[in-house]
Amino acid sequence: MNSLQNGAFDLSNETTREDFNLLLKALDASISGIILTDNRLPDNPIIYCNKAFEIITGYDRSEIIGHNCRFLQKEDRDQKERAILRDAIKNGKNCVVDIRNYKKDGTFFYNELFMSPIKDENGKVNYFIGVQNDVSLRKKAEQDLRKQQELMEKRVAERTQSLKENEDYLASIVQTVRESLIVLNPEFKVLSVNDHFLKTFKVTTEDTEGRLLYELGNGQWNIPALKELLESILPTNNPVEEFEVEHDFPYIGKKLMILNAHRIELEGQYKDRILIAIEDITDRREIERRKDDFLSIASHELKTPLTTIKGLVQIMQRMVPPGLDEKFSSVLDKTGVYVDRLNNLIAELLDVSRIQTGNIELHKDLFDFDKAVHEAVETIQVATKSHQIKISGSTNENVSADESHIVQVINNLLSNAIKYAPDHKEIDVYLSRVSNFVKLSVKDRGMGIRVEDHKKIFDRFYRVGDIQQRFPGMGIGLYICDQIIKNHGGTLWVESELGQGSVFSFTLPLNKHAA
């Protein structure tokens, strides 16, 4: 939309500006999701989305801008509608498709997409506009109708019997689940609990069933956070997942619990019943805390002696007498290289520790983004003779960010591109501005990454199995990069297929346009 603001309208005119603001308000008032993509940029990225598109997909605007629309299909890539869309984009045609999409939380929905090209005065397609509607209910109704037409009355008895067997079977499963499960009626009275709940919270069936949840254990379950979940959050956000509650129970001690709650909305005898699954993570969180403490302490304790060793090696390098055996100098130089590697590793561990404890410090200031990228590429290029790094595109923007941390991300992406593509010598870096974001992409032609590993590679200490065997490492570089970009309000993602290379991209918001 920025491009339209900058090129298609003269906003210095009062009437035009009012009309344009009215247009924006109208778009945001639409119940249909509306996006604009820039066909002039590589991969036709999204440059504008209205509020309805965010609501329909579950993604925030900062997670949408810069992506190609296909990210909504996730791993579901064999749909024939994708080919129809590609053909329409290639030939600048209108098209209408019903395509399977997935929300941010993984929820599946059918998207009715109307896509049309926007041409300039010369007939060249510069943009595409897409209008989408969630038609899952319509699709479901069509599917239900087909099923009803296929069913015969003679199978009613069979289905009733099957349902009874399934209920018995599910009841058996519920009793063996290693999580505490509670079923409540709409007034929050306990209808049933499983055995794990009884054992964990040291109660009996008589103590629970038919009782108000808050009164269990002589009022032990009168927990403010639990009341907030059931009375304030669940009625408007169904289901609720990963809701953390900490409470000190007088008889069993302090518990840290993760609650998933779901209110049954279907019509019938179970309507408005509430299902709650409780996972006790007290011990797990304590183990994680100890691990983080160890990581922090170990990193700090290693830093001091390593700094001393590095200083001593540098002194020895300066004190080498002339004419000394070259083998000694070579060994000393290699020692310095490995000390630097160990120093970088400890620095990364310290970064992980700061991120985990929420102590990462960002010193934001305006800087020339294009210049910083060029300098980072030049530094990496000087250090490697095996690969050729090519930069194309530009943003021509200053960004408000921590330059040293952003350069750290760029260096990591470039180093990975070199490391994981040893047999392919070309690396492409592309700069662009998409809406009120700057975007950087690093493309290699290396071994690629399986689709199922795309999200996992940004997890702390995660290493893909075959990569771990060929390329040693700890799996924390991309985790640090992802956290740095998130702390700047941007998004880092990867597009890759096994054997086809990888494209790592990130966006950063432009401060002067930030909401």
Coordinates of C-alpha atoms in Angstrom, one line a residue:
M1 CA 0.0 0.0 0.0
N2 CA 3.0 2.3 0.5
S3 CA 3.7 2.1 -3.2
L4 CA 0.3 3.2 -3.9
Q5 CA 0.6 6.0 -1.4
N6 CA 3.9 7.1 -2.9
G7 CA 3.1 6.7 -6.6
A8 CA -0.6 6.5 -7.5
F9 CA -2.0 9.3 -5.4
D10 CA -1.0 12.9 -4.8
L11 CA -1.6 13.0 -1.1
S12 CA -0.6 16.7 -0.9
N13 CA -4.1 17.5 -2.2
E14 CA -6.6 17.7 0.8
T15 CA -9.5 16.1 -1.1
T16 CA -7.3 13.3 -2.4
R17 CA -5.9 12.7 1.0
E18 CA -9.4 12.5 2.5
D19 CA -10.6 10.1 -0.2
F20 CA -7.5 8.0 0.3
N21 CA -8.0 7.8 4.1
L22 CA -11.7 6.9 3.4
L23 CA -10.5 4.1 1.1
L24 CA -8.2 2.7 3.8
K25 CA -11.0 2.8 6.4
A26 CA -13.3 1.1 3.9
L27 CA -10.8 -1.6 3.3
D28 CA -10.3 -2.2 7.0
A29 CA -14.1 -2.2 7.5
S30 CA -14.5 -5.0 5.0
I31 CA -15.4 -8.4 6.3
S32 CA -13.4 -9.9 3.5
G33 CA -9.7 -10.3 3.7
I34 CA -7.9 -8.0 1.2
I35 CA -4.2 -8.1 0.2
L36 CA -2.0 -6.4 -2.4
T37 CA 1.1 -8.1 -3.8
D38 CA 3.9 -6.4 -5.7
N39 CA 4.5 -8.2 -9.0
R40 CA 7.6 -6.1 -9.6
L41 CA 9.5 -7.7 -6.7
P42 CA 10.9 -11.2 -6.7
D43 CA 8.4 -13.8 -5.5
N44 CA 5.4 -11.4 -5.7
P45 CA 5.4 -10.5 -1.9
I46 CA 2.5 -9.2 0.0
I47 CA 2.8 -5.4 0.6
Y48 CA -0.7 -4.7 2.1
C49 CA -3.3 -6.5 4.1
N50 CA -6.5 -5.3 5.8
K51 CA -7.6 -6.1 9.3
A52 CA -10.0 -8.8 8.1
F53 CA -7.1 -10.7 6.5
E54 CA -5.3 -10.7 9.9
I55 CA -8.4 -12.0 11.6
I56 CA -9.1 -14.7 9.1
T57 CA -5.5 -16.1 9.0
G58 CA -4.6 -15.5 12.7
Y59 CA -1.3 -13.8 11.7
D60 CA -0.3 -10.3 12.7
R61 CA 0.5 -7.8 9.9
S62 CA 4.3 -8.0 10.8
E63 CA 4.2 -11.7 10.1
I64 CA 2.4 -11.3 6.7
I65 CA 4.2 -8.5 5.0
G66 CA 7.0 -9.7 2.7
H67 CA 5.7 -13.3 2.4
N68 CA 4.4 -14.9 -0.7
C69 CA 0.7 -15.9 -0.4
R70 CA 1.7 -19.6 -0.6
F71 CA 2.8 -19.5 3.1
L72 CA -0.8 -20.0 4.0
Q73 CA -0.8 -23.5 2.4
K74 CA 2.1 -24.6 4.7
E75 CA 3.0 -28.2 3.8
D76 CA -0.2 -28.8 1.8
R77 CA 1.4 -28.1 -1.6
D78 CA -0.2 -30.6 -3.9
Q79 CA -3.4 -28.7 -4.5
K80 CA -4.3 -28.2 -8.1
E81 CA -5.5 -24.6 -7.3
R82 CA -1.9 -23.6 -6.7
A83 CA -1.2 -24.3 -10.4
I84 CA -4.2 -22.2 -11.4
L85 CA -2.9 -19.3 -9.3
R86 CA 0.6 -19.6 -10.8
D87 CA -0.9 -19.5 -14.3
A88 CA -3.0 -16.5 -13.5
I89 CA 0.0 -14.6 -12.1
K90 CA 2.2 -15.6 -15.0
N91 CA -0.4 -14.4 -17.6
G92 CA -1.8 -11.5 -15.6
K93 CA -5.4 -12.9 -15.5
N94 CA -8.3 -12.9 -13.1
C95 CA -9.0 -16.1 -11.3
V96 CA -11.3 -17.5 -8.6
V97 CA -10.3 -20.6 -6.5
D98 CA -11.3 -22.4 -3.4
I99 CA -8.0 -23.4 -1.8
R100 CA -7.1 -25.1 1.5
N101 CA -5.3 -22.7 3.8
Y102 CA -4.0 -22.9 7.4
K103 CA -4.2 -20.3 10.1
K104 CA -1.2 -19.4 12.3
D105 CA -2.3 -21.9 15.0
G106 CA -2.5 -24.7 12.3
T107 CA -6.3 -24.6 12.0
F108 CA -7.5 -25.6 8.6
F109 CA -9.9 -23.5 6.6
Y110 CA -11.2 -23.2 3.0
N111 CA -10.3 -19.9 1.4
E112 CA -12.5 -18.6 -1.4
L113 CA -9.9 -16.4 -3.3
F114 CA -10.7 -13.8 -5.9
M115 CA -7.5 -12.5 -7.5
S116 CA -7.2 -9.8 -10.1
P117 CA -4.2 -8.0 -11.7
I118 CA -3.7 -4.2 -11.4
K119 CA -2.1 -2.8 -14.6
D120 CA -0.5 0.5 -15.3
E121 CA -1.3 2.7 -18.3
N122 CA 0.9 0.5 -20.5
G123 CA -0.9 -2.6 -19.6
K124 CA 1.9 -4.0 -17.5
V125 CA 0.9 -5.9 -14.4
N126 CA 2.5 -4.2 -11.3
Y127 CA 0.3 -5.5 -8.6
F128 CA -2.3 -8.2 -7.8
I129 CA -5.3 -7.7 -5.5
G130 CA -6.7 -10.7 -3.6
V131 CA -10.0 -10.9 -1.8
Q132 CA -10.6 -13.9 0.4
N133 CA -13.4 -15.3 2.5
D134 CA -13.4 -18.2 4.9
V135 CA -15.9 -20.6 3.3
S136 CA -15.2 -23.5 5.6
L137 CA -18.8 -23.6 6.8
R138 CA -20.1 -23.7 3.3
K139 CA -17.7 -26.5 2.4
K140 CA -18.6 -28.3 5.5
A141 CA -22.3 -28.0 4.7
E142 CA -21.7 -29.3 1.2
Q143 CA -19.7 -32.3 2.6
D144 CA -22.3 -33.0 5.2
L145 CA -25.1 -32.9 2.6
R146 CA -23.2 -35.4 0.4
K147 CA -22.7 -37.7 3.4
Q148 CA -26.4 -37.5 4.4
Q149 CA -27.4 -38.4 0.9
E150 CA -25.1 -41.4 0.9
L151 CA -26.3 -42.7 4.3
M152 CA -29.2 -45.1 4.6
E153 CA -31.6 -45.5 7.5
K154 CA -30.7 -49.1 7.9
R155 CA -27.3 -48.0 9.2
V156 CA -28.7 -46.0 12.1
A157 CA -28.6 -49.0 14.5
E158 CA -25.1 -49.8 13.4
R159 CA -23.9 -46.2 14.0
T160 CA -25.6 -46.2 17.4
Q161 CA -23.7 -49.3 18.4
S162 CA -20.5 -48.0 17.0
L163 CA -21.0 -44.8 18.9
K164 CA -21.5 -46.7 22.2
E165 CA -18.3 -48.7 21.6
N166 CA -16.4 -45.5 20.8
E167 CA -17.6 -43.9 24.0
D168 CA -16.4 -46.9 26.0
Y169 CA -13.1 -46.9 24.2
L170 CA -12.5 -43.1 24.6
A171 CA -13.4 -43.4 28.3
S172 CA -10.7 -46.1 28.7
I173 CA -8.2 -43.8 26.9
V174 CA -9.1 -40.8 29.1
Q175 CA -8.4 -42.9 32.2
T176 CA -4.9 -43.8 31.0
V177 CA -3.8 -40.3 29.8
R178 CA -0.8 -38.9 31.7
E179 CA -2.5 -35.6 32.1
S180 CA -5.2 -34.5 34.6
L181 CA -8.6 -34.1 32.9
I182 CA -11.7 -32.4 34.2
V183 CA -15.2 -32.1 32.7
L184 CA -17.4 -29.2 33.9
N185 CA -20.9 -28.2 33.3
P186 CA -21.7 -24.5 32.3
E187 CA -22.0 -23.6 36.0
F188 CA -18.4 -24.9 36.6
K189 CA -19.5 -28.0 38.6
V190 CA -17.4 -31.0 38.2
L191 CA -19.0 -33.8 36.1
S192 CA -16.1 -36.1 36.0
V193 CA -12.3 -36.3 36.4
N194 CA -9.8 -39.0 35.4
D195 CA -7.6 -41.1 37.6
H196 CA -4.5 -39.0 37.0
F197 CA -6.3 -35.9 38.5
L198 CA -7.3 -37.9 41.6
K199 CA -3.7 -39.2 42.1
T200 CA -2.0 -35.9 41.3
F201 CA -4.2 -33.7 43.6
K202 CA -4.7 -36.3 46.3
V203 CA -8.6 -36.4 46.1
T204 CA -11.3 -39.0 45.6
T205 CA -14.2 -39.1 43.2
E206 CA -16.6 -38.3 46.1
D207 CA -14.5 -35.2 46.8
T208 CA -14.9 -33.9 43.2
E209 CA -17.9 -35.0 41.2
G210 CA -21.0 -32.7 41.7
R211 CA -18.9 -30.1 43.5
L212 CA -18.1 -26.5 42.3
L213 CA -14.6 -26.5 41.0
Y214 CA -13.6 -23.5 43.1
E215 CA -14.7 -25.4 46.3
L216 CA -12.6 -28.5 45.7
G217 CA -10.1 -29.3 48.6
N218 CA -11.8 -26.9 51.0
G219 CA -11.3 -24.0 48.6
Q220 CA -7.8 -24.9 47.4
W221 CA -9.0 -24.5 43.8
N222 CA -10.3 -21.0 44.4
I223 CA -7.5 -19.7 42.1
P224 CA -7.8 -16.2 40.6
A225 CA -6.0 -17.1 37.4
L226 CA -8.3 -20.2 36.9
K227 CA -11.4 -17.9 37.4
E228 CA -10.0 -15.5 34.8
L229 CA -9.6 -18.4 32.4
L230 CA -13.1 -19.8 32.8
E231 CA -15.1 -16.6 33.3
S232 CA -13.3 -14.0 31.2
I233 CA -11.1 -15.6 28.6
L234 CA -12.9 -18.9 27.6
P235 CA -16.3 -17.3 26.8
T236 CA -14.7 -15.1 24.0
N237 CA -11.6 -17.2 23.1
N238 CA -12.5 -20.9 22.6
P239 CA -10.4 -22.9 23.0
V240 CA -7.7 -21.6 25.3
E241 CA -4.3 -23.3 25.0
E242 CA -1.0 -23.1 26.9
F243 CA -2.5 -21.1 29.8
E244 CA 0.0 -21.0 32.6
V245 CA -1.2 -21.1 36.3
E246 CA 1.0 -21.2 39.4
H247 CA -0.6 -22.0 42.7
D248 CA 0.5 -23.2 46.2
F249 CA -1.8 -26.0 47.3
P250 CA -1.7 -26.3 51.1
Y251 CA -1.5 -30.2 51.0
I252 CA 0.6 -30.9 47.9
G253 CA 2.8 -27.8 47.7
K254 CA 3.4 -25.3 44.8
K255 CA 2.4 -26.4 41.3
L256 CA 3.1 -24.9 38.0
M257 CA 0.4 -26.0 35.5
I258 CA -0.3 -25.6 31.8
L259 CA -4.1 -25.6 31.1
N260 CA -5.9 -26.3 27.9
A261 CA -9.6 -25.5 28.0
H262 CA -12.3 -26.1 25.5
R263 CA -16.0 -25.3 25.6
I264 CA -18.2 -27.7 23.5
E265 CA -20.3 -25.5 21.2
L266 CA -22.1 -28.2 19.2
E267 CA -25.8 -28.7 19.9
G268 CA -26.8 -31.6 22.0
Q269 CA -26.6 -33.0 25.5
Y270 CA -22.9 -32.0 25.8
K271 CA -23.4 -28.4 24.7
D272 CA -21.5 -25.8 26.8
R273 CA -19.6 -28.5 28.8
I274 CA -16.1 -27.4 29.5
L275 CA -13.1 -29.8 29.1
I276 CA -9.9 -28.9 30.9
A277 CA -6.5 -30.7 30.5
I278 CA -3.9 -29.9 33.2
E279 CA -0.2 -30.6 32.6
D280 CA 2.0 -30.4 35.7
I281 CA 5.3 -28.8 34.5
T282 CA 6.7 -28.0 38.0
D283 CA 9.6 -30.4 37.8
R284 CA 10.2 -29.7 34.1
R285 CA 10.4 -25.9 34.6
E286 CA 12.7 -26.4 37.5
I287 CA 15.0 -28.5 35.4
E288 CA 15.0 -25.9 32.6
R289 CA 15.8 -23.2 35.2
R290 CA 18.8 -25.2 36.5
K291 CA 19.9 -25.8 32.9
D292 CA 19.7 -22.0 32.1
D293 CA 21.5 -21.2 35.4
F294 CA 24.3 -23.6 34.5
L295 CA 24.5 -22.3 31.0
S296 CA 24.8 -18.7 32.3
I297 CA 27.3 -19.5 35.0
A298 CA 29.4 -21.8 32.8
S299 CA 29.6 -19.2 30.0
H300 CA 30.6 -16.4 32.3
E301 CA 33.2 -18.6 34.2
L302 CA 34.8 -19.8 30.9
K303 CA 34.9 -16.2 29.5
T304 CA 37.5 -14.9 32.0
P305 CA 40.2 -17.6 31.6
L306 CA 39.7 -17.7 27.9
T307 CA 40.3 -14.0 27.6
T308 CA 43.5 -14.5 29.5
I309 CA 44.6 -17.4 27.2
K310 CA 43.8 -15.3 24.2
G311 CA 45.9 -12.4 25.5
L312 CA 48.8 -14.7 26.3
V313 CA 48.7 -16.3 22.8
Q314 CA 48.8 -12.8 21.3
I315 CA 51.8 -11.9 23.4
M316 CA 53.6 -15.1 22.3
Q317 CA 52.8 -14.2 18.7
R318 CA 54.4 -10.8 19.1
M319 CA 57.4 -12.2 20.9
V320 CA 58.4 -14.9 18.4
P321 CA 62.1 -14.3 17.6
P322 CA 63.2 -14.0 14.0
G323 CA 64.4 -17.2 12.4
L324 CA 62.4 -19.5 14.6
D325 CA 61.1 -22.7 13.1
E326 CA 58.0 -21.9 10.9
K327 CA 56.3 -25.0 12.4
F328 CA 56.2 -23.3 15.8
S329 CA 54.7 -20.1 14.3
S330 CA 52.1 -22.2 12.4
V331 CA 51.1 -24.1 15.6
L332 CA 50.8 -20.8 17.5
D333 CA 48.7 -19.2 14.7
K334 CA 46.4 -22.3 14.7
T335 CA 46.1 -22.0 18.5
G336 CA 44.9 -18.4 18.1
V337 CA 42.3 -19.4 15.5
Y338 CA 40.9 -22.1 17.7
V339 CA 40.9 -19.8 20.7
D340 CA 38.9 -17.3 18.6
R341 CA 36.4 -20.1 17.7
L342 CA 36.0 -21.0 21.3
N343 CA 35.5 -17.4 22.2
N344 CA 32.8 -17.0 19.6
L345 CA 31.0 -20.1 20.8
I346 CA 31.0 -18.8 24.4
A347 CA 29.7 -15.5 23.2
E348 CA 26.8 -17.3 21.5
L349 CA 26.1 -19.2 24.7
L350 CA 26.1 -15.9 26.6
D351 CA 23.6 -14.6 24.0
V352 CA 21.4 -17.6 24.6
S353 CA 21.6 -17.1 28.3
R354 CA 20.6 -13.4 28.0
I355 CA 17.7 -14.3 25.8
Q356 CA 16.4 -17.0 28.1
T357 CA 16.5 -14.7 31.1
G358 CA 15.0 -11.7 29.2
N359 CA 18.2 -9.7 29.6
I360 CA 19.1 -9.2 25.9
E361 CA 19.9 -5.5 25.5
L362 CA 19.1 -3.6 22.3
H363 CA 20.6 -0.2 21.6
K364 CA 18.4 1.1 18.8
D365 CA 19.5 4.0 16.6
L366 CA 18.9 5.0 13.0
F367 CA 21.4 3.6 10.5
D368 CA 21.7 3.1 6.8
F369 CA 20.4 -0.5 6.3
D370 CA 21.8 -0.9 2.8
K371 CA 25.2 0.3 3.8
A372 CA 25.3 -2.0 6.8
V373 CA 24.4 -5.0 4.6
H374 CA 27.1 -4.1 2.0
E375 CA 29.8 -3.7 4.7
A376 CA 28.8 -7.1 6.3
V377 CA 28.9 -8.8 2.9
E378 CA 32.3 -7.2 2.1
T379 CA 33.7 -8.4 5.4
I380 CA 32.5 -12.0 4.8
Q381 CA 33.7 -11.9 1.2
V382 CA 37.2 -10.9 2.2
A383 CA 37.3 -13.8 4.6
T384 CA 36.2 -16.4 2.1
K385 CA 37.7 -17.2 -1.3
S386 CA 35.5 -20.2 -2.0
H387 CA 32.2 -18.4 -2.6
Q388 CA 31.0 -15.3 -4.5
I389 CA 28.4 -13.2 -2.8
K390 CA 26.2 -11.1 -5.1
I391 CA 24.0 -8.2 -3.8
S392 CA 21.0 -6.9 -5.8
G393 CA 18.2 -4.6 -5.0
S394 CA 18.1 -1.8 -2.4
T395 CA 15.8 -0.3 0.3
N396 CA 17.2 3.2 0.4
E397 CA 16.0 3.4 4.0
N398 CA 17.3 4.1 7.5
V399 CA 16.1 1.7 10.1
S400 CA 15.8 2.2 13.9
A401 CA 17.5 -0.9 15.3
D402 CA 20.5 -2.3 17.1
E403 CA 23.0 -2.3 14.2
S404 CA 25.5 -4.7 15.8
H405 CA 22.8 -7.2 16.4
I406 CA 21.3 -6.9 12.9
V407 CA 24.8 -7.3 11.5
Q408 CA 25.2 -10.4 13.7
V409 CA 22.1 -11.9 12.0
I410 CA 23.4 -11.0 8.5
N411 CA 26.8 -12.6 9.3
N412 CA 25.2 -15.7 10.6
L413 CA 22.9 -16.2 7.6
L414 CA 25.9 -15.6 5.2
S415 CA 28.2 -17.9 7.1
N416 CA 25.5 -20.7 7.1
A417 CA 25.0 -20.2 3.3
I418 CA 28.7 -20.7 2.8
K419 CA 29.0 -23.6 5.3
Y420 CA 26.0 -25.6 4.0
A421 CA 26.7 -25.1 0.3
P422 CA 30.4 -26.2 0.0
D423 CA 30.0 -27.4 -3.6
H424 CA 28.0 -24.4 -4.9
K425 CA 30.0 -21.2 -5.1
E426 CA 27.2 -18.5 -5.7
I427 CA 25.3 -16.8 -2.9
D428 CA 22.6 -14.2 -3.6
V429 CA 21.6 -11.4 -1.3
Y430 CA 18.5 -9.4 -2.2
L431 CA 17.4 -6.1 -0.6
S432 CA 13.9 -4.7 -1.0
R433 CA 11.3 -2.5 0.8
V434 CA 7.9 -4.1 1.1
S435 CA 5.2 -1.8 2.5
N436 CA 6.6 -0.3 5.8
F437 CA 9.3 -3.0 6.2
V438 CA 12.7 -3.6 4.8
K439 CA 13.4 -7.2 3.7
L440 CA 16.7 -9.1 3.3
S441 CA 17.0 -12.5 1.7
V442 CA 20.0 -14.8 1.5
K443 CA 19.8 -17.5 -1.1
D444 CA 22.2 -20.5 -1.4
R445 CA 22.1 -23.5 -3.7
G446 CA 23.2 -26.0 -1.1
M447 CA 21.7 -29.2 0.4
G448 CA 18.4 -27.6 1.4
I449 CA 16.1 -28.4 4.4
R450 CA 13.1 -30.7 4.6
V451 CA 9.8 -29.0 5.0
E452 CA 9.1 -30.7 8.3
D453 CA 12.3 -29.1 9.7
H454 CA 11.5 -25.5 8.7
K455 CA 10.2 -24.4 12.1
K456 CA 12.4 -26.7 14.2
I457 CA 15.7 -25.2 12.9
F458 CA 14.9 -22.0 14.9
D459 CA 14.6 -23.9 18.1
R460 CA 17.4 -23.7 20.7
F461 CA 20.0 -26.5 20.2
Y462 CA 18.1 -28.2 17.4
R463 CA 20.2 -29.9 14.7
V464 CA 18.9 -31.8 11.7
G465 CA 20.2 -35.3 11.9
D466 CA 22.1 -35.6 8.5
I467 CA 23.4 -32.1 8.9
Q468 CA 24.7 -32.9 12.4
Q469 CA 26.8 -35.7 10.9
R470 CA 28.4 -33.6 8.2
F471 CA 28.6 -30.2 9.8
P472 CA 29.4 -29.9 13.5
G473 CA 27.8 -27.2 15.6
M474 CA 25.5 -26.6 18.6
G475 CA 22.3 -25.4 16.8
I476 CA 22.1 -22.0 18.5
G477 CA 22.9 -19.5 15.7
L478 CA 19.5 -19.5 14.1
Y479 CA 17.8 -19.4 17.5
I480 CA 19.7 -16.3 18.4
C481 CA 19.0 -14.7 15.0
D482 CA 15.2 -15.5 15.3
Q483 CA 15.1 -13.9 18.8
I484 CA 17.0 -10.8 17.7
I485 CA 14.6 -10.2 14.8
K486 CA 11.5 -10.9 17.0
N487 CA 12.8 -8.4 19.5
H488 CA 12.9 -5.8 16.7
G489 CA 9.3 -6.5 15.7
G490 CA 10.3 -8.4 12.5
T491 CA 10.0 -11.9 11.2
L492 CA 12.7 -14.5 10.2
W493 CA 11.7 -17.4 8.0
V494 CA 13.1 -20.0 5.6
E495 CA 11.9 -21.4 2.2
S496 CA 13.7 -24.5 1.2
E497 CA 13.3 -28.0 -0.2
L498 CA 15.8 -30.9 0.2
G499 CA 18.4 -30.7 -2.5
Q500 CA 17.2 -27.4 -3.8
G501 CA 19.0 -24.9 -1.7
S502 CA 17.5 -22.5 0.9
V503 CA 16.3 -18.9 1.1
F504 CA 16.5 -17.2 4.5
S505 CA 14.6 -14.0 4.8
F506 CA 13.8 -11.4 7.5
T507 CA 11.9 -8.2 7.7
L508 CA 12.4 -5.2 9.9
P509 CA 9.7 -2.5 10.5
L510 CA 10.5 1.1 9.4
N511 CA 10.3 3.2 12.6
K512 CA 8.7 6.2 10.9
H513 CA 5.7 4.0 9.8
A514 CA 5.5 1.8 12.9
A515 CA 2.0 1.7 14.4

